[in-house]
CSV table of C-alpha atoms and ligand atoms in Angstrom, one decimal:
chain,number,residue,atom,x,y,z
N,24,MET,CA,10.3,16.4,-4.5
N,25,ASP,CA,12.0,19.8,-4.6
N,26,LYS,CA,11.2,20.8,-8.1
N,27,VAL,CA,8.4,23.5,-8.4
N,28,ILE,CA,6.4,23.2,-11.6
N,29,ILE,CA,6.0,26.6,-13.3
N,30,PHE,CA,2.6,26.9,-14.9
N,31,ASP,CA,2.4,30.1,-16.9
N,32,THR,CA,-1.0,31.6,-17.6
N,33,THR,CA,0.1,34.8,-19.3
N,34,LEU,CA,-1.8,33.8,-22.5
N,35,ARG,CA,-5.0,33.1,-20.5
N,36,ASP,CA,-5.4,34.9,-17.2
N,37,GLY,CA,-2.8,37.5,-18.3
N,38,GLU,CA,-4.7,38.2,-21.5
N,39,GLN,CA,-7.8,38.7,-19.4
N,40,SER,CA,-6.2,42.0,-18.2
N,41,ALA,CA,-8.3,45.0,-19.4
N,42,GLY,CA,-7.0,46.0,-22.8
N,43,ALA,CA,-4.3,43.3,-23.2
N,44,ALA,CA,-5.9,41.5,-26.2
N,45,LEU,CA,-3.4,39.6,-28.3
N,46,THR,CA,-3.6,38.4,-31.9
N,47,ILE,CA,-3.1,34.7,-32.7
N,48,SER,CA,0.4,35.2,-34.1
N,49,GLU,CA,1.4,37.3,-31.0
N,50,LYS,CA,0.2,34.5,-28.8
N,51,LEU,CA,2.3,32.0,-30.7
N,52,GLU,CA,5.4,34.2,-30.5
N,53,ILE,CA,4.9,34.5,-26.7
N,54,ALA,CA,4.5,30.7,-26.4
N,55,ARG,CA,7.8,30.2,-28.3
N,56,GLN,CA,9.5,32.5,-25.9
N,57,LEU,CA,7.9,30.8,-22.8
N,58,GLU,CA,9.2,27.4,-24.2
N,59,LYS,CA,12.7,28.9,-24.5
N,60,LEU,CA,12.3,30.3,-21.0
N,61,GLY,CA,11.8,26.7,-19.7
N,62,VAL,CA,8.2,27.0,-18.5
N,63,ASP,CA,6.8,23.5,-17.7
N,64,VAL,CA,3.1,24.2,-18.6
N,65,ILE,CA,1.7,26.9,-20.8
N,66,GLU,CA,-1.9,27.7,-20.3
N,67,ALA,CA,-2.5,28.7,-23.9
N,68,GLY,CA,-6.2,29.9,-23.7
N,69,PHE,CA,-9.8,29.2,-23.1
N,70,PRO,CA,-11.0,27.5,-26.3
N,71,ILE,CA,-14.7,27.7,-25.7
N,72,ALA,CA,-14.5,31.4,-25.2
N,73,SER,CA,-14.1,32.3,-29.0
N,74,PRO,CA,-13.0,30.8,-32.3
N,75,GLY,CA,-9.9,32.9,-32.1
N,76,ASP,CA,-9.0,31.5,-28.7
N,77,LEU,CA,-9.5,27.9,-30.1
N,78,GLU,CA,-7.3,28.6,-33.1
N,79,ALA,CA,-4.5,30.1,-31.0
N,80,VAL,CA,-4.5,27.1,-28.7
N,81,ARG,CA,-4.5,24.8,-31.7
N,82,ASN,CA,-1.6,26.6,-33.3
N,83,ILE,CA,0.5,26.6,-30.1
N,84,SER,CA,-0.3,22.9,-29.5
N,85,LYS,CA,0.9,22.0,-33.0
N,86,GLU,CA,4.2,23.8,-32.7
N,87,ILE,CA,5.5,23.8,-29.1
N,88,ARG,CA,7.2,20.6,-28.1
N,89,GLY,CA,9.2,21.5,-25.0
N,90,SER,CA,6.4,22.6,-22.7
N,91,SER,CA,3.0,21.0,-21.8
N,92,ILE,CA,0.1,22.9,-23.3
N,93,CYS,CA,-3.0,23.4,-21.2
N,94,ALA,CA,-6.5,24.6,-22.2
N,95,LEU,CA,-8.9,26.0,-19.7
N,96,SER,CA,-12.5,24.8,-19.6
N,97,HIS,CA,-15.5,25.5,-17.4
N,98,ALA,CA,-17.3,22.5,-16.1
N,99,GLN,CA,-19.6,22.0,-19.1
N,100,PRO,CA,-19.5,19.1,-21.6
N,101,GLN,CA,-19.0,21.2,-24.7
N,102,ALA,CA,-16.3,23.3,-23.1
N,103,VAL,CA,-14.4,20.2,-22.1
N,104,ASP,CA,-14.6,18.7,-25.6
N,105,THR,CA,-13.6,22.1,-27.2
N,106,ALA,CA,-10.6,22.3,-24.9
N,107,TRP,CA,-9.6,18.8,-26.1
N,108,GLU,CA,-10.1,20.0,-29.7
N,109,GLY,CA,-7.6,22.8,-29.0
N,110,ILE,CA,-4.8,20.7,-27.5
N,111,LYS,CA,-5.1,17.3,-29.0
N,112,ASP,CA,-1.9,17.8,-31.2
N,113,ALA,CA,0.2,19.0,-28.2
N,114,ALA,CA,3.2,16.9,-27.2
N,115,GLU,CA,1.9,16.9,-23.6
N,116,PRO,CA,-1.7,18.1,-23.5
N,117,ARG,CA,-3.6,19.1,-20.3
N,118,ILE,CA,-7.2,20.1,-19.7
N,119,HIS,CA,-7.9,22.5,-16.8
N,120,VAL,CA,-11.5,22.3,-15.5
N,121,PHE,CA,-12.8,24.8,-13.1
N,122,LEU,CA,-16.0,25.3,-11.1
N,123,SER,CA,-16.8,27.6,-8.2
N,124,SER,CA,-16.9,26.1,-4.7
N,125,SER,CA,-17.5,29.0,-2.3
N,126,GLU,CA,-21.0,29.7,-0.8
N,127,ILE,CA,-20.9,33.2,-2.3
N,128,HIS,CA,-20.3,31.9,-5.8
N,129,MET,CA,-22.5,28.8,-5.5
N,130,SER,CA,-25.6,30.6,-4.3
N,131,HIS,CA,-25.3,33.9,-6.2
N,132,GLN,CA,-23.6,32.9,-9.4
N,133,LEU,CA,-24.1,29.2,-10.0
N,134,ARG,CA,-27.4,28.9,-8.0
N,135,LYS,CA,-26.5,25.3,-7.2
N,136,ASN,CA,-26.1,23.5,-3.9
N,137,ARG,CA,-23.0,21.6,-2.7
N,138,ASP,CA,-24.2,18.2,-3.9
N,139,GLN,CA,-24.8,19.5,-7.4
N,140,VAL,CA,-21.4,21.2,-7.6
N,141,LEU,CA,-19.7,18.0,-6.3
N,142,GLU,CA,-21.4,15.9,-9.0
N,143,GLN,CA,-20.8,18.4,-11.8
N,144,ALA,CA,-17.1,18.7,-11.0
N,145,ARG,CA,-16.7,14.9,-10.7
N,146,ALA,CA,-18.5,14.3,-14.0
N,147,MET,CA,-16.5,16.9,-16.0
N,148,VAL,CA,-13.2,15.7,-14.7
N,149,ALA,CA,-14.3,12.2,-15.7
N,150,ARG,CA,-15.3,13.5,-19.2
N,151,ALA,CA,-11.9,15.2,-19.6
N,152,LYS,CA,-10.2,12.0,-18.5
N,153,LYS,CA,-11.8,10.1,-21.4
N,154,HIS,CA,-9.8,12.4,-23.7
N,155,LEU,CA,-6.4,12.3,-21.9
N,156,ASP,CA,-4.6,11.5,-18.7
N,157,ASN,CA,-3.3,14.9,-17.6
N,158,VAL,CA,-6.3,16.7,-16.0
N,159,GLU,CA,-6.3,19.6,-13.6
N,160,PHE,CA,-9.2,20.8,-11.5
N,161,SER,CA,-9.7,24.2,-9.8
N,162,PRO,CA,-12.3,24.9,-7.2
N,163,MET,CA,-12.8,28.6,-8.0
N,164,ASP,CA,-12.7,31.0,-5.0
N,165,ALA,CA,-11.1,28.2,-2.9
N,166,THR,CA,-9.8,30.5,-0.3
N,167,ARG,CA,-13.4,31.6,0.6
N,168,THR,CA,-14.7,28.0,0.5
N,169,ASP,CA,-15.8,26.0,3.5
N,170,ARG,CA,-12.8,23.8,4.3
N,171,LYS,CA,-14.7,20.6,4.8
N,172,PHE,CA,-16.5,21.0,1.5
N,173,LEU,CA,-13.2,21.8,-0.2
N,174,TYR,CA,-11.6,18.6,1.1
N,175,GLN,CA,-14.6,16.6,0.0
N,176,LEU,CA,-14.6,18.2,-3.5
N,177,LEU,CA,-10.8,17.6,-3.9
N,178,ARG,CA,-11.2,14.0,-2.8
N,179,ALA,CA,-14.0,13.5,-5.4
N,180,VAL,CA,-12.1,15.0,-8.4
N,181,ILE,CA,-9.0,13.1,-7.6
N,182,ASP,CA,-11.1,9.9,-7.5
N,183,ALA,CA,-12.4,10.9,-10.9
N,184,GLY,CA,-8.9,11.2,-12.2
N,185,ALA,CA,-7.5,14.7,-11.6
N,186,THR,CA,-3.7,14.6,-11.6
N,187,THR,CA,-3.3,18.2,-10.4
N,188,VAL,CA,-5.6,20.1,-8.0
N,189,ASN,CA,-5.2,23.8,-8.1
N,190,ILE,CA,-6.2,26.0,-5.2
N,191,PRO,CA,-7.1,29.5,-6.6
N,192,ASP,CA,-7.1,32.6,-4.4
N,193,THR,CA,-9.5,34.0,-7.1
N,194,VAL,CA,-10.1,37.3,-5.4
N,195,GLY,CA,-6.7,37.9,-3.8
N,196,TYR,CA,-8.1,37.6,-0.3
N,197,THR,CA,-5.9,35.3,1.6
N,198,MET,CA,-2.8,36.0,3.7
N,199,PRO,CA,0.5,34.0,3.6
N,200,LYS,CA,0.1,32.2,7.0
N,201,GLU,CA,-3.6,31.4,6.4
N,202,PHE,CA,-2.8,30.1,2.9
N,203,GLY,CA,0.0,28.0,4.1
N,204,SER,CA,-2.3,26.4,6.7
N,205,LEU,CA,-4.9,25.8,4.0
N,206,ILE,CA,-2.4,23.8,2.0
N,207,GLN,CA,-1.3,21.9,5.0
N,208,GLY,CA,-5.0,21.2,5.9
N,209,ILE,CA,-5.5,19.8,2.3
N,210,LYS,CA,-2.5,17.5,2.8
N,211,ARG,CA,-3.8,16.2,6.1
N,212,ASN,CA,-7.5,15.9,5.3
N,213,VAL,CA,-7.7,14.8,1.6
N,214,ASP,CA,-6.8,11.1,1.9
N,215,ASN,CA,-6.0,10.5,-1.7
N,216,ILE,CA,-4.0,13.8,-2.1
N,217,GLU,CA,-0.7,11.9,-2.9
N,218,LYS,CA,-2.2,10.9,-6.3
N,219,ALA,CA,-2.2,14.6,-7.4
N,220,VAL,CA,0.1,17.6,-7.5
N,221,ILE,CA,-1.0,20.5,-5.4
N,222,SER,CA,-1.0,23.7,-7.3
N,223,VAL,CA,-1.8,27.3,-6.3
N,224,HIS,CA,-3.1,30.3,-8.3
N,225,CYS,CA,-2.9,33.6,-6.5
N,226,HIS,CA,-4.3,37.0,-7.4
N,227,ASN,CA,-2.7,40.2,-6.3
N,228,ASP,CA,-5.6,42.3,-5.0
N,229,LEU,CA,-3.8,42.9,-1.6
N,230,GLY,CA,-0.3,42.8,-3.2
N,231,LEU,CA,0.3,39.4,-1.6
N,232,ALA,CA,0.2,37.0,-4.6
N,233,VAL,CA,3.9,36.2,-4.6
N,234,ALA,CA,4.1,36.0,-0.8
N,235,ASN,CA,1.1,33.7,-0.7
N,236,SER,CA,2.6,31.5,-3.5
N,237,LEU,CA,5.9,31.1,-1.6
N,238,ALA,CA,4.0,30.3,1.6
N,239,ALA,CA,2.1,27.6,-0.3
N,240,ILE,CA,5.4,26.0,-1.6
N,241,ASP,CA,6.7,25.8,1.9
N,242,SER,CA,3.5,24.0,2.9
N,243,GLY,CA,3.7,21.4,0.1
N,244,ALA,CA,2.4,23.0,-3.1
N,245,ARG,CA,4.6,21.9,-6.1
N,246,GLN,CA,3.0,23.9,-8.9
N,247,ILE,CA,2.7,27.6,-9.1
N,248,GLU,CA,0.4,29.4,-11.6
N,249,CYS,CA,1.8,32.8,-12.5
N,250,THR,CA,2.2,35.3,-15.3
N,251,VAL,CA,5.1,37.3,-16.9
N,252,ASN,CA,5.2,40.8,-15.3
N,253,GLY,CA,2.3,39.7,-13.0
N,254,ILE,CA,-0.3,40.8,-15.5
N,255,GLY,CA,-3.8,39.4,-15.2
N,256,GLU,CA,-7.4,40.0,-14.1
N,257,ARG,CA,-7.8,43.2,-11.9
N,258,ALA,CA,-4.6,43.7,-9.9
N,259,GLY,CA,-3.0,40.7,-11.7
N,260,ASN,CA,-1.6,37.3,-10.9
N,261,ALA,CA,1.5,36.2,-9.0
N,262,SER,CA,4.6,37.4,-11.0
N,263,MET,CA,6.6,34.6,-12.5
N,264,GLU,CA,9.9,36.4,-12.4
N,265,GLU,CA,9.5,37.3,-8.7
N,266,ILE,CA,8.7,33.8,-7.6
N,267,VAL,CA,11.5,32.2,-9.7
N,268,MET,CA,14.1,34.8,-8.5
N,269,ALA,CA,13.0,34.5,-4.9
N,270,ILE,CA,13.5,30.8,-5.0
N,271,LYS,CA,16.9,31.1,-6.7
N,272,THR,CA,18.2,34.0,-4.6
N,273,ARG,CA,17.0,32.6,-1.2
N,274,HIS,CA,17.9,29.0,-1.9
N,275,ASP,CA,19.4,29.0,1.7
N,276,LEU,CA,15.8,29.2,3.0
N,277,MET,CA,13.9,27.6,0.2
N,278,LYS,CA,15.5,24.4,-1.0
N,279,TYR,CA,13.5,24.2,-4.2
N,280,SER,CA,14.3,24.5,-7.8
N,281,THR,CA,12.6,25.5,-11.1
N,282,ASP,CA,13.6,24.7,-14.7
N,283,ILE,CA,13.5,28.4,-15.7
N,284,ASN,CA,16.4,29.7,-17.7
N,285,THR,CA,16.5,32.9,-15.7
N,286,GLU,CA,18.8,34.7,-18.3
N,287,ARG,CA,15.7,34.8,-20.6
N,288,ILE,CA,13.5,36.6,-18.0
N,289,TYR,CA,14.2,40.1,-19.1
N,290,LYS,CA,13.6,39.4,-22.8
N,291,THR,CA,10.4,37.6,-22.1
N,292,SER,CA,9.2,40.5,-19.9
N,293,ARG,CA,9.9,43.0,-22.8
N,294,LEU,CA,8.1,40.9,-25.3
N,295,VAL,CA,5.0,40.5,-23.2
N,296,SER,CA,5.0,44.2,-22.4
N,297,ASP,CA,5.3,45.2,-26.0
N,298,PHE,CA,2.5,42.9,-27.2
N,299,THR,CA,0.0,43.6,-24.5
N,300,GLY,CA,0.8,47.3,-24.1
N,301,MET,CA,1.0,46.7,-20.3
N,302,TYR,CA,3.7,49.0,-19.3
N,303,VAL,CA,6.1,47.7,-16.6
N,304,GLN,CA,6.4,50.1,-13.7
N,305,PRO,CA,10.0,51.4,-13.2
N,306,ASN,CA,10.2,50.1,-9.6
N,307,LYS,CA,8.8,46.7,-10.4
N,308,ALA,CA,10.9,44.0,-8.7
N,309,ILE,CA,13.3,42.1,-11.1
N,310,VAL,CA,12.3,43.6,-14.5
N,311,GLY,CA,11.5,47.3,-13.7
N,312,ALA,CA,13.8,49.8,-15.3
N,313,ASN,CA,15.1,50.8,-11.8
N,314,ALA,CA,15.4,47.3,-10.4
N,315,PHE,CA,19.2,47.4,-10.8
N,316,ARG,CA,19.8,51.2,-10.9
N,317,HIS,CA,21.6,52.8,-8.0
N,318,GLU,CA,20.9,56.5,-7.4
N,319,SER,CA,22.4,57.5,-4.1
N,320,GLY,CA,26.1,58.3,-3.9
N,321,ILE,CA,26.7,55.9,-1.0
N,322,HIS,CA,25.1,53.1,-3.0
N,323,GLN,CA,27.0,53.9,-6.1
N,324,ASP,CA,30.3,54.0,-4.1
N,325,GLY,CA,29.5,50.6,-2.6
N,326,ILE,CA,28.6,49.0,-6.0
N,327,ILE,CA,31.9,50.3,-7.5
N,328,LYS,CA,33.9,48.7,-4.7
N,329,GLU,CA,31.9,45.5,-4.5
N,330,ARG,CA,28.7,44.7,-6.4
N,331,THR,CA,27.2,42.6,-3.6
N,332,THR,CA,27.2,45.6,-1.2
N,333,TYR,CA,23.8,46.7,-2.6
N,334,GLU,CA,22.8,44.0,-5.1
N,335,ILE,CA,21.3,40.7,-4.0
N,336,MET,CA,21.0,39.4,-7.6
N,337,ASP,CA,23.4,39.7,-10.6
N,338,PRO,CA,21.6,41.7,-13.4
N,339,GLU,CA,23.1,39.2,-15.8
N,340,SER,CA,21.2,36.4,-14.1
N,341,ILE,CA,18.0,37.8,-15.6
N,342,GLY,CA,19.5,38.6,-19.0
N,343,LEU,CA,20.6,42.2,-18.5
N,344,SER,CA,24.0,42.7,-20.0
N,345,GLY,CA,24.9,45.6,-17.7
N,346,THR,CA,26.5,47.4,-20.7
N,347,THR,CA,25.0,50.8,-21.3
N,348,LEU,CA,27.2,52.2,-24.0
N,349,SER,CA,27.7,50.0,-27.0
N,350,LEU,CA,27.4,51.3,-30.6
N,351,GLY,CA,27.6,54.5,-32.5
N,352,LYS,CA,27.3,56.0,-36.0
N,353,LEU,CA,30.5,54.4,-37.3
N,354,SER,CA,29.6,50.9,-36.1
N,355,GLY,CA,29.3,48.3,-38.8
N,356,ARG,CA,26.9,45.5,-39.5
N,357,HIS,CA,29.2,42.9,-37.9
N,358,ALA,CA,29.5,44.8,-34.6
N,359,PHE,CA,25.7,45.4,-34.7
N,360,ARG,CA,25.0,41.7,-35.2
N,361,LYS,CA,27.4,40.7,-32.4
N,362,ARG,CA,25.9,43.1,-30.0
N,363,LEU,CA,22.4,41.7,-30.7
N,364,GLU,CA,23.7,38.2,-30.2
N,365,SER,CA,25.1,39.1,-26.8
N,366,LEU,CA,21.6,40.4,-25.9
N,367,GLY,CA,20.1,37.0,-26.9
N,368,TYR,CA,18.7,37.9,-30.3
N,369,ALA,CA,19.6,35.5,-33.1
N,370,LEU,CA,18.2,37.3,-36.2
N,371,SER,CA,17.9,36.1,-39.8
N,372,ASP,CA,19.8,38.0,-42.5
N,373,ASP,CA,16.5,39.7,-43.5
N,374,GLU,CA,15.8,40.8,-40.0
N,375,ILE,CA,19.4,42.0,-39.6
N,376,ASN,CA,18.9,44.1,-42.8
N,377,ARG,CA,15.7,45.7,-41.5
N,378,THR,CA,17.0,46.4,-38.0
N,379,PHE,CA,20.4,47.6,-39.2
N,380,ALA,CA,18.7,50.2,-41.5
N,381,ALA,CA,16.7,51.5,-38.5
N,382,PHE,CA,19.9,51.5,-36.4
N,383,LYS,CA,21.7,53.6,-39.0
N,384,GLU,CA,18.8,56.0,-39.1
N,385,LEU,CA,18.8,56.3,-35.3
N,386,ALA,CA,22.6,56.7,-35.2
N,387,ASP,CA,22.4,59.7,-37.5
N,388,LYS,CA,20.2,61.5,-34.8
N,389,LYS,CA,21.6,60.0,-31.6
N,390,LYS,CA,25.3,60.0,-30.5
N,391,GLU,CA,25.3,56.8,-28.4
N,392,ILE,CA,23.1,53.8,-29.0
N,393,THR,CA,22.5,51.8,-25.9
N,394,ASP,CA,21.1,48.3,-25.4
N,395,ARG,CA,17.7,49.8,-24.5
N,396,ASP,CA,17.7,51.6,-27.8
N,397,LEU,CA,18.5,48.3,-29.6
N,398,GLU,CA,15.6,46.7,-27.8
N,399,ALA,CA,13.3,49.5,-28.9
N,400,ILE,CA,14.5,49.0,-32.5
N,401,ILE,CA,13.8,45.3,-32.3
N,402,SER,CA,10.3,45.9,-30.9
N,403,GLU,CA,9.5,48.4,-33.6
N,404,GLU,CA,10.9,46.6,-36.6
N,405,LEU,CA,10.3,42.9,-35.9
N,406,ARG,CA,7.4,42.6,-33.5
N,407,THR,CA,4.7,44.5,-35.4
N,408,ILE,CA,1.6,42.5,-36.2
N,409,SER,CA,0.6,41.8,-39.7
N,410,GLU,CA,-0.4,45.2,-41.0
N,411,ILE,CA,-3.6,45.8,-42.9
N,412,TYR,CA,-2.8,49.5,-43.2
N,413,HIS,CA,0.9,50.7,-43.2
N,414,LEU,CA,2.0,54.2,-42.3
N,415,GLU,CA,4.2,55.6,-45.1
N,416,GLN,CA,4.5,59.2,-44.1
N,417,VAL,CA,3.2,61.7,-41.6
N,418,GLN,CA,3.7,65.5,-41.6
N,419,VAL,CA,2.5,68.1,-39.1
N,420,SER,CA,2.5,71.8,-38.8
N,421,CYS,CA,1.7,73.2,-35.4
N,422,GLY,CA,2.5,76.0,-32.9
N,423,ASP,CA,0.8,78.5,-30.6
N,424,LEU,CA,-0.4,80.6,-33.5
N,425,THR,CA,-1.6,78.0,-36.0
N,426,MET,CA,-4.3,75.4,-36.1
N,427,PRO,CA,-2.5,72.0,-35.9
N,428,THR,CA,-2.8,70.4,-39.3
N,429,ALA,CA,-1.6,66.9,-40.2
N,430,SER,CA,-1.3,65.0,-43.5
N,431,VAL,CA,-0.7,61.3,-43.7
N,432,ARG,CA,0.0,58.7,-46.4
N,433,LEU,CA,-0.9,55.1,-45.9
N,434,THR,CA,-0.7,51.9,-47.9
N,435,GLY,CA,-4.1,50.2,-47.8
N,436,PRO,CA,-5.2,46.5,-47.8
N,437,ASP,CA,-4.9,46.2,-51.6
N,438,GLY,CA,-1.6,48.0,-51.8
N,439,LYS,CA,-3.2,51.3,-52.9
N,440,ILE,CA,-1.7,54.5,-51.6
N,441,LEU,CA,-4.1,56.6,-49.6
N,442,SER,CA,-3.6,60.1,-48.4
N,443,ASP,CA,-5.6,62.7,-46.5
N,444,ALA,CA,-5.2,65.7,-44.1
N,445,ALA,CA,-7.0,67.0,-41.0
N,446,GLN,CA,-6.9,69.6,-38.3
N,447,GLY,CA,-7.1,68.9,-34.6
N,448,THR,CA,-6.8,70.5,-31.2
N,449,GLY,CA,-3.1,69.4,-31.1
N,450,PRO,CA,-0.6,67.7,-33.4
N,451,VAL,CA,-1.5,64.2,-32.2
N,452,ASP,CA,-5.2,64.8,-32.5
N,453,ALA,CA,-4.7,66.1,-36.0
N,454,VAL,CA,-2.7,63.0,-37.0
N,455,TYR,CA,-5.3,60.7,-35.5
N,456,ARG,CA,-8.1,62.5,-37.3
N,457,ALA,CA,-6.3,62.3,-40.6
N,458,ILE,CA,-5.7,58.5,-40.1
N,459,ASN,CA,-9.4,58.1,-39.2
N,460,ARG,CA,-10.5,59.7,-42.4
N,461,LEU,CA,-8.7,56.9,-44.3
N,462,VAL,CA,-9.1,53.8,-42.0
N,463,LYS,CA,-12.7,54.6,-41.0
N,464,VAL,CA,-13.0,52.3,-38.0
N,465,PRO,CA,-15.0,53.9,-35.2
N,466,ASN,CA,-13.1,53.9,-31.9
N,467,GLU,CA,-12.3,56.0,-28.9
N,468,LEU,CA,-8.8,56.8,-27.6
N,469,ILE,CA,-8.8,55.9,-23.9
N,470,GLU,CA,-5.2,55.9,-22.9
N,471,PHE,CA,-2.1,57.7,-24.2
N,472,SER,CA,1.3,57.7,-22.6
N,473,VAL,CA,4.8,58.7,-23.7
N,474,LYS,CA,8.1,57.7,-22.1
N,475,SER,CA,11.6,58.0,-23.2
N,476,VAL,CA,13.7,54.9,-23.7
N,477,THR,CA,16.9,56.4,-22.4
N,478,GLU,CA,18.0,59.7,-20.9
N,479,GLY,CA,18.9,62.7,-23.0
N,480,ILE,CA,17.2,65.1,-25.4
N,481,ASP,CA,17.9,62.8,-28.3
N,482,ALA,CA,16.3,59.8,-26.7
N,483,ILE,CA,13.8,57.5,-28.5
N,484,GLY,CA,10.2,58.2,-27.4
N,485,GLU,CA,8.0,55.2,-26.8
N,486,VAL,CA,4.2,55.9,-27.1
N,487,THR,CA,1.7,53.4,-25.7
N,488,ILE,CA,-2.0,53.8,-26.4
N,489,ARG,CA,-5.3,52.0,-25.9
N,490,ILE,CA,-8.3,52.4,-28.1
N,491,GLU,CA,-11.8,51.0,-27.5
N,492,SER,CA,-14.2,49.8,-30.2
N,493,GLU,CA,-17.5,47.9,-29.6
N,494,GLY,CA,-16.6,47.4,-25.9
N,495,LYS,CA,-13.2,45.9,-26.6
N,496,ARG,CA,-9.8,47.5,-25.9
N,497,TYR,CA,-6.7,47.3,-28.1
N,498,ALA,CA,-3.2,48.3,-27.3
N,499,GLY,CA,-0.8,50.0,-29.7
N,500,ARG,CA,2.9,50.9,-29.4
N,501,GLY,CA,5.2,53.0,-31.5
N,502,ALA,CA,8.8,54.3,-31.0
N,503,HIS,CA,10.7,57.0,-32.8
N,504,THR,CA,12.9,60.0,-31.9
N,505,ASP,CA,10.0,62.2,-33.0
N,506,ILE,CA,7.1,61.6,-30.6
N,507,ILE,CA,4.5,62.6,-33.2
N,508,VAL,CA,5.8,59.9,-35.5
N,509,ALA,CA,5.9,57.5,-32.5
N,510,SER,CA,2.2,58.5,-31.8
N,511,ALA,CA,1.2,57.9,-35.4
N,512,ARG,CA,2.9,54.5,-35.3
N,513,ALA,CA,1.2,53.5,-32.0
N,514,TYR,CA,-2.2,54.4,-33.4
N,515,MET,CA,-1.6,52.4,-36.6
N,516,ASN,CA,-0.4,49.5,-34.4
N,517,ALA,CA,-3.6,49.6,-32.3
N,518,LEU,CA,-5.9,49.9,-35.4
N,519,ASN,CA,-4.1,47.0,-37.1
N,520,ARG,CA,-4.5,44.9,-33.9
N,521,LEU,CA,-8.2,45.8,-33.9
N,522,LEU,CA,-8.7,44.8,-37.5
N,523,VAL,CA,-6.6,41.6,-37.3
N,524,THR,CA,-8.4,40.4,-34.1
N,525,LYS,CA,-11.8,41.2,-35.4
N,526,GLY,CA,-11.0,39.1,-38.5
N,527,GLU,CA,-9.9,36.1,-36.4
R,767,KIV,O1,-8.6,33.1,-10.6
R,767,KIV,C1,-9.1,32.0,-10.8
R,767,KIV,O2,-9.9,31.4,-10.0
R,767,KIV,C2,-8.9,31.4,-12.1
R,767,KIV,C3,-9.4,30.0,-12.3
R,767,KIV,C4,-10.0,29.8,-13.7
R,767,KIV,C5,-8.3,29.0,-12.0
R,767,KIV,O3,-8.3,32.0,-13.0
R,768,ZN,ZN1,-7.2,33.7,-12.1
């Protein structure tokens, strides 16, 4: 069997990244994109964790037909039953039960001995099995677990009905050779292993999550748990796009395949980054802004003569068009729609109207509109969460001799127009204070970053922020050629996300 099952946990482990909270509708939109991408299994959430998580898993299960939908559950009866509640309408439901198995976790966290853990794992897999056939089990912290006990535990859960056994490197501790030998050891020593698929779930604390996952495939694992852009707890999970493109690019060495439509990778990466506010570093493999950019003269010369001199992958294989210059002020609606279609966006007439208006506004200020500008317009106009407060207008006066002063106008929840003004230490501070006087949600700004979408003085500025309220973090994003307007939009986006998720 050469197919590697891609199990995407962006909506579960990925959402566990500090400050990456998503709303229910954003989770559904990401799930739709993962289905189009060709992901085999979507881990949609952890239903016992909160009513919002349960509802998100339920909504995804009702709609998505092309991917299996999995719900995470710790090894407790109520968690297993709630996981089933979440996924029972899915076309291909799966429950994923986990329980710690290392001495460190068992003695300090669970305060249970091996026999108790063995019995609890077996019983909870059996309980899940009463609901459905497709059950996965993970011995948490497997890479720091005594090998003999790990084999014994895996044998017991497979006997209880587990159809996938997942080996998590929970703390990102293992090394490729060691991990490969662990998977081989499991194949040799767990006598019923052929009844289950071996899966791996690697964290990136030592930057080895992808290398460890690939070593595991070579040793017999046939399911990889990963996330888009590698987001996840602490240093993140194995990055899906890196694993998929490594398998595809080095097929000479790795004779495996996945069902991923790689041309949709870039768009998926953008969507996840926009919604989570987790910025993709420019030098990130596959999807970073510099991944296909050649700076040195020698490299540029080589690329012009023959692309493969310095490129091991075709940018089009991940969905980058390679076109930089596309539209301008005089371009019409038809050319605009065609360009978006070639970038993979099939928009409704209403969506075209909204994005075309934003495009015209931008074309008045900026000479050349590139594909990256178009993506920023799409993110800004179409991917905003349902707004409780809407920013109508923002005006600022500032300079080295005046106290920065901002006035803002918002539409409130009942459609009422609200306006106020405030002074601050700088223009952004003044805008945020004026908004606070109207929205009145206590919060603290903990992260603020601005980057330009393209080169040039007339570029769109993209502002990403994170705010904290009652111990939870919320991301916000805004884009505009005026970075004060972009900052105001990012703040409104974060406040709306806070209000929407609190209401869920
Ligand atoms: O990292 C981990 O161990 C996990 C488990 C729940 C599989 O995320
Ligand atoms: Zn994990």
